Short mmCIF file of C-alpha atoms and ligand atoms in Angstrom, two decimals:
data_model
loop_
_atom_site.label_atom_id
_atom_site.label_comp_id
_atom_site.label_asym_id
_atom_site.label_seq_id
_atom_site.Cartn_x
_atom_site.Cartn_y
_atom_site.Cartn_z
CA UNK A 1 0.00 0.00 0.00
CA UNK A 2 2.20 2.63 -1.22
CA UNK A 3 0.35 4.51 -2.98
CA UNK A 4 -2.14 5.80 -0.09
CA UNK A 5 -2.13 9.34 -0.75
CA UNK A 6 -2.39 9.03 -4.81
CA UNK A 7 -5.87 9.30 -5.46
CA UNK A 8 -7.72 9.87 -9.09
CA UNK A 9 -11.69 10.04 -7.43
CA UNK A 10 -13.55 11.17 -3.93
CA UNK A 11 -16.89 11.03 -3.68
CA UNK A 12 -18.49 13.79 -1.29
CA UNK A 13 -22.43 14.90 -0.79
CA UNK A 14 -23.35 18.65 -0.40
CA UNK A 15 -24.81 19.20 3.47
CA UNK A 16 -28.48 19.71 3.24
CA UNK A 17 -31.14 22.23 6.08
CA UNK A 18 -31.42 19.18 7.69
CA UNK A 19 -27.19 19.84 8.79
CA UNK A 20 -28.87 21.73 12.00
CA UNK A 21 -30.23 18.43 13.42
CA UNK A 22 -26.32 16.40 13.34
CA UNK A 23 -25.16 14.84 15.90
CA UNK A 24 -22.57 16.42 18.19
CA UNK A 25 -21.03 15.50 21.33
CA UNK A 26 -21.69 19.04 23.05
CA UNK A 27 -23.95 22.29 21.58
CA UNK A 28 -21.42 24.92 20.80
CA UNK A 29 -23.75 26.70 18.10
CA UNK A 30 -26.35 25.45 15.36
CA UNK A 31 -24.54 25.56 12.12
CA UNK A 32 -24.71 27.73 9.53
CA UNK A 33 -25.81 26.24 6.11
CA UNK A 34 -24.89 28.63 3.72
CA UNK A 35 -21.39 29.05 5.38
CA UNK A 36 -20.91 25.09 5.44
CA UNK A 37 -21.88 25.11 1.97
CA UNK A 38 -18.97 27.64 1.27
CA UNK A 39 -16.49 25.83 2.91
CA UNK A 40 -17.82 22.33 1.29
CA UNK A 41 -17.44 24.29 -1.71
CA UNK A 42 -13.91 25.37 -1.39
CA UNK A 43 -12.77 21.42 -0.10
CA UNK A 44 -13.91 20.22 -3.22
CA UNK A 45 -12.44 22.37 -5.53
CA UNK A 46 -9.15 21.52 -3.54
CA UNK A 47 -9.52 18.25 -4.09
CA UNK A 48 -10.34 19.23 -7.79
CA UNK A 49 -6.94 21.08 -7.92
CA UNK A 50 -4.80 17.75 -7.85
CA UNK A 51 -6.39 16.64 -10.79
CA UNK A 52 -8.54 13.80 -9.03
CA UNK A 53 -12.62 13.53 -10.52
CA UNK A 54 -15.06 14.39 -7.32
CA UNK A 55 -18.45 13.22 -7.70
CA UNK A 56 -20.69 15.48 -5.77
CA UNK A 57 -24.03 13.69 -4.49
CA UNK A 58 -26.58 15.68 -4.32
CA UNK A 59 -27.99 16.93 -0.28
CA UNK A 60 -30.00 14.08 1.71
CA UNK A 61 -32.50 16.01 3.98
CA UNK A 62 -33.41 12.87 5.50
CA UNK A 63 -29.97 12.06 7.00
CA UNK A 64 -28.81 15.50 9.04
CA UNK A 65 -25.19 13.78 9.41
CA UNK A 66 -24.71 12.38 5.63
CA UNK A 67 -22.26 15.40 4.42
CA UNK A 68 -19.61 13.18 6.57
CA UNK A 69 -19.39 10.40 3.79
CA UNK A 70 -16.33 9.18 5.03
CA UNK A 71 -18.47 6.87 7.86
CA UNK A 72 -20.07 4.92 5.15
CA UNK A 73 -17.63 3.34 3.12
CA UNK A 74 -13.63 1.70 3.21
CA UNK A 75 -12.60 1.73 -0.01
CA UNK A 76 -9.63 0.12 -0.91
CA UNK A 77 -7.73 -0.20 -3.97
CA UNK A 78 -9.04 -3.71 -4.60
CA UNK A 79 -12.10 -3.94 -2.83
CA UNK A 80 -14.84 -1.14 -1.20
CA UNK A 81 -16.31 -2.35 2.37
CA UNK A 82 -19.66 -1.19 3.15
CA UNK A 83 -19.85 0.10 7.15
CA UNK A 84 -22.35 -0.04 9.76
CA UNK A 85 -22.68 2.96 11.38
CA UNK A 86 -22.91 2.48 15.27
CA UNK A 87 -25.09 5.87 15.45
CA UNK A 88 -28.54 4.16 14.70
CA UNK A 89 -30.10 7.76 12.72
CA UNK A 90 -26.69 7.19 10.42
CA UNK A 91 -26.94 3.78 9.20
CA UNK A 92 -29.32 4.52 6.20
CA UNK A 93 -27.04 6.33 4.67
CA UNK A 94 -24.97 3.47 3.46
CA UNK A 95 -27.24 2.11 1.12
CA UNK A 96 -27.30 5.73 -0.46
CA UNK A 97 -23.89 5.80 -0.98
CA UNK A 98 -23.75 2.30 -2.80
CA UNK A 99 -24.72 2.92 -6.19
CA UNK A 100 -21.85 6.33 -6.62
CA UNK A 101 -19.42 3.61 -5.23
CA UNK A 102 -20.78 0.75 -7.38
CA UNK A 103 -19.93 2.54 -10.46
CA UNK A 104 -16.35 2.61 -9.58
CA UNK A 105 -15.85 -0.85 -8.34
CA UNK A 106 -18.69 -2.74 -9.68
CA UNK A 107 -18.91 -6.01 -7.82
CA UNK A 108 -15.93 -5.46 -5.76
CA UNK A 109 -18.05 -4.49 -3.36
CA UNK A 110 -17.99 -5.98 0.52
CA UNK A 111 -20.21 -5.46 3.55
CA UNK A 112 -19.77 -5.43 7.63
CA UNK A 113 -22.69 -7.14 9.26
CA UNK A 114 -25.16 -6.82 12.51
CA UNK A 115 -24.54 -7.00 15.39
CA UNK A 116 -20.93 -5.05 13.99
CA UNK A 117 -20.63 -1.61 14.09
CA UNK A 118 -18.29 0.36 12.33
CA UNK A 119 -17.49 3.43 10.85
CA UNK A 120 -15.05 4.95 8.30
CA UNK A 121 -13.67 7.66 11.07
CA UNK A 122 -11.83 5.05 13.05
CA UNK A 123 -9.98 3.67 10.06
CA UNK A 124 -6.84 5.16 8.88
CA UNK A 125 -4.97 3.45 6.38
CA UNK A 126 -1.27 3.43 6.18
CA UNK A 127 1.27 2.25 3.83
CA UNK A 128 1.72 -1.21 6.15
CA UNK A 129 -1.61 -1.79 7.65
CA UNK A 130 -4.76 -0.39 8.32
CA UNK A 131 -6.02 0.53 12.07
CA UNK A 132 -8.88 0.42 13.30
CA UNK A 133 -9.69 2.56 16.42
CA UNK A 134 -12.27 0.87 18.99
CA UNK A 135 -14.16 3.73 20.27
CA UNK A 136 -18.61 4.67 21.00
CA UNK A 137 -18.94 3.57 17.15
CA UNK A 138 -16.81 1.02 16.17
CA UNK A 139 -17.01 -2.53 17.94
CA UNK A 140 -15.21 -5.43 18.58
CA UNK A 141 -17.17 -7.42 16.07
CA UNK A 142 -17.27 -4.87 13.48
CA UNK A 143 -13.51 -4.90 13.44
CA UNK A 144 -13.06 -8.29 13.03
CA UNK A 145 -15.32 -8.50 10.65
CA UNK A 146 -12.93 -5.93 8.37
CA UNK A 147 -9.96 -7.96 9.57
CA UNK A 148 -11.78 -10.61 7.88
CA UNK A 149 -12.47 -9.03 4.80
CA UNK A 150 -9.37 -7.37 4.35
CA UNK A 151 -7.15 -10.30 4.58
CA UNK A 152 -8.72 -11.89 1.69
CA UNK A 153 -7.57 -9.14 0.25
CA UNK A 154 -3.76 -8.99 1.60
CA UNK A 155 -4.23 -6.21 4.17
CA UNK A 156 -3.44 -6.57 7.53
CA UNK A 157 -5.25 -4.89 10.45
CA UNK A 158 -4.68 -3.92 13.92
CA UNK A 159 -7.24 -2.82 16.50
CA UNK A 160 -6.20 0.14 18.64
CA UNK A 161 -8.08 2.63 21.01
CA UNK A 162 -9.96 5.67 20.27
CA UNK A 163 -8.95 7.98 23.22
CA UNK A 164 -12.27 8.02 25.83
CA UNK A 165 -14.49 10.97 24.43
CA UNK A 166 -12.92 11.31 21.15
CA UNK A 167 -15.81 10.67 18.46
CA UNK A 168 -13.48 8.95 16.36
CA UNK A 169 -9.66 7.99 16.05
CA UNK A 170 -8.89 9.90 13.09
CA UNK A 171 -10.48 12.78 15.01
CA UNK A 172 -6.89 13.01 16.62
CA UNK A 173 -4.73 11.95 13.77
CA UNK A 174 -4.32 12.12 9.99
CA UNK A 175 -1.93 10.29 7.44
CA UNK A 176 0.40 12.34 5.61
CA UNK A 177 2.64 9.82 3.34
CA UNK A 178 2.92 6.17 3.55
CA UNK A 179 4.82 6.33 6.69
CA UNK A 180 4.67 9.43 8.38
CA UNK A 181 1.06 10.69 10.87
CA UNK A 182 -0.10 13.64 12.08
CA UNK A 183 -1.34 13.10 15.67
CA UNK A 184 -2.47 14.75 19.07
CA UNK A 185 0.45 13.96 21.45
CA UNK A 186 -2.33 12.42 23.37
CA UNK A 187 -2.85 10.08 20.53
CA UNK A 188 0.66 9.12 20.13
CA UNK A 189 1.68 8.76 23.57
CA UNK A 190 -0.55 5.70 23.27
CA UNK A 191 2.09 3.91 21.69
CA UNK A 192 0.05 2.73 18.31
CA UNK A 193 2.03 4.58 16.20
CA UNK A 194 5.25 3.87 17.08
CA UNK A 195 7.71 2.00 14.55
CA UNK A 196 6.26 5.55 12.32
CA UNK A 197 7.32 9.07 11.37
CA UNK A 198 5.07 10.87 13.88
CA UNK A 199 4.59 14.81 14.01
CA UNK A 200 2.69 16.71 16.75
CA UNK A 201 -0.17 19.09 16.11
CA UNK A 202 0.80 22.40 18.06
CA UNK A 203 -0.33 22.54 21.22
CA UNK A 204 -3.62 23.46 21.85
CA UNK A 205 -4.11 22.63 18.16
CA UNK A 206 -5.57 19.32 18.47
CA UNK A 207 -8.63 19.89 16.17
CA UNK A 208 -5.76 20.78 13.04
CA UNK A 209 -5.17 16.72 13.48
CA UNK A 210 -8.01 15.73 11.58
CA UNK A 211 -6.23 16.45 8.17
CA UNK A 212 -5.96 14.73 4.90
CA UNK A 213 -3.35 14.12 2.13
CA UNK A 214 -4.85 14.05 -1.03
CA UNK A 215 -2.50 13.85 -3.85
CA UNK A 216 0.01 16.53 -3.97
CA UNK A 217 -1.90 18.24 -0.90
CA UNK A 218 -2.17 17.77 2.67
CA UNK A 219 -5.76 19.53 3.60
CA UNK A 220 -6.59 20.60 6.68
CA UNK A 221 -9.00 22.74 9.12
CA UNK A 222 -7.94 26.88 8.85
CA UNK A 223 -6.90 28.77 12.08
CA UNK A 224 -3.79 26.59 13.23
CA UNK A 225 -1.43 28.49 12.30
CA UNK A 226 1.51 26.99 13.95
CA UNK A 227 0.39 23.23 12.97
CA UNK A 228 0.44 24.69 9.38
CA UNK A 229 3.83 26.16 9.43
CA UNK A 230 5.11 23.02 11.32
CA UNK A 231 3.68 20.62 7.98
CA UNK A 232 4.83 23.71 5.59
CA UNK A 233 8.33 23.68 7.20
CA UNK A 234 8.77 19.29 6.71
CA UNK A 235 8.14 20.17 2.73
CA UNK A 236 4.30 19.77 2.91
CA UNK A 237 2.00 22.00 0.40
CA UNK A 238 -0.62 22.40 2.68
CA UNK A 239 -4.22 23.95 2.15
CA UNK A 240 -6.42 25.39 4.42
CA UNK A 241 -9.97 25.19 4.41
CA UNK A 242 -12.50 26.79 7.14
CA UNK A 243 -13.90 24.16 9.44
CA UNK A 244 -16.16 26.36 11.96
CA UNK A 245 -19.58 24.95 11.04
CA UNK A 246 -18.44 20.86 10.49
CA UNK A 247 -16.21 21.39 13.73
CA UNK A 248 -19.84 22.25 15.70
CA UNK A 249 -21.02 18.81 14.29
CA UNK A 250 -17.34 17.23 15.43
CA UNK A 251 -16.62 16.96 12.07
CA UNK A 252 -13.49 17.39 10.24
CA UNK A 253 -11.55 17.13 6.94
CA UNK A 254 -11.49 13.32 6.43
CA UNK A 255 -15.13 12.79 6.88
CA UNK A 256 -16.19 14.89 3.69
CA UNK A 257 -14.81 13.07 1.53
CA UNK A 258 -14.83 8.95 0.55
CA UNK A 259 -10.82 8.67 -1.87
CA UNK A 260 -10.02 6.03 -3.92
C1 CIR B 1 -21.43 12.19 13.82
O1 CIR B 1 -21.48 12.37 15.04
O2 CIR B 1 -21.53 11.08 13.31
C2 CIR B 1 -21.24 13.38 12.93
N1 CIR B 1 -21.87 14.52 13.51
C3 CIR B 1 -19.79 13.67 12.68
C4 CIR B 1 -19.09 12.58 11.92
C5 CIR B 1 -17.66 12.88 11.64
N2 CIR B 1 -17.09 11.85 10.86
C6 CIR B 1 -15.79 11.59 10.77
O3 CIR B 1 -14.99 12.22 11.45
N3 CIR B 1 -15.40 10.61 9.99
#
């Protein structure tokens, strides 16, 4: 799995007036639609910029939390695995997510079952493995189901912890080449990324963790200023994109966006 930050297609879906009703772990403001839809706006034309092809699925009123695509789908290079969503009001929004991901891998196409619970958050995907954070969402059984799956396929998996009251493990960490993370110290000093290239988010920066690298770009939440001259300094071309209304939903730059 070299190639994990080469990417020719994302899939994202606009937020809809239904965004005011998402999930969030504490009410810190309703957000703001239009400005959401700016900011959505701006991510995927900077995904655009690398040269990738972003499908953009239209708004689903009916799911409040279905901008965050990321939570519905792994996909792999050789295979896409369907999650299960361990927030109940989320789990309908897999099945509108298969046919934009059945046109790209056709039959390749693999699913985690009930009782499992899984979602797309807690997976980050390196160049040697792919972990899979236990945390509110993701159980037991749903990660051993995608150990299962992704075996057949020649990945190997390791289950690790989602720090208590983080929504998901990528909420404190984000991969920026094959080998090397971004992560919260707090993250780190777990000990489940050692063996890797590791650089700290500034402190009191955490929320700039949550980045991704897409191509030639490493994408991340605006107003972390010394996180961004940290990445810009280790050779990084980073863009910034504003975060305010997704971050009241605990939502970040990796869920907006499904890469393949
Ligand atoms: C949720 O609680 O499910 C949404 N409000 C936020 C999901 C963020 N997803 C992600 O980080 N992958």
């Amino acid at each position: 799995m070299n190639s994990t930050h080469i990417f020719g297609h994302a899939i994202t879906r606009k937020p809809g007036r239904s965004i005011v009703d998402g999930l969030r772990a504490a009410d810190i403001g309703t957000p703001d639609l239009a400005r959401m839809l700016e900011a959505h706006a701006a991510y995927v034309a900077a995904l655009r910029s690398t040269g990738a092809e972003v499908v953009e699925l239209p708004a689903l009123e009916a799911y409040p939390d279905s901008v965050f695509v990321e939570d519905t789908m792994l996909c792999l290079p050789k295979v896409t695995i369907s999650m299960r969503p361990g927030a109940v009001s989320r789990q309908g929004e897999v099945a509108e997510m298969m046919p934009a991901v059945r046109a790209f891998y056709g039959e390749k196409m693999r699913e985690i079952s009930a009782p499992g619970t899984i979602e797309g958050g807690d997976i980050l995907v390196t160049g040697r493995e792919i972990l899979v954070g236990l945390s509110a969402r993701t159980t037991r059984d749903g990660i051993s189901q995608l150990t299962d799956i992704a075996r057949e396929y020649g990945y190997s998996t390791r289950m690790v912890e989602t720090p208590d009251g983080v929504l998901h493990f990528k909420t404190d960490c984000g991969l920026l080449d094959a080998d090397t993370i971004l992560a919260t110290p707090r993250l780190a000093a777990s000990g489940c990324f050692d063996g890797y290239r590791v650089l700290h988010v500034a402190p009191e920066e955490e929320a700039a963790s949550n980045c991704i690298r897409f191509n030639n770009l490493v994408i991340m939440a605006s107003g972390f200023q010394r996180t961004a001259a940290m990445l810009d300094a280790a050779g990084y071309q980073v863009v910034e994109i504003e975060n305010s209304e997704c971050a009241k939903l605990d939502g970040g730059m990796s869920c907006l966006s499904l890469r393949f």
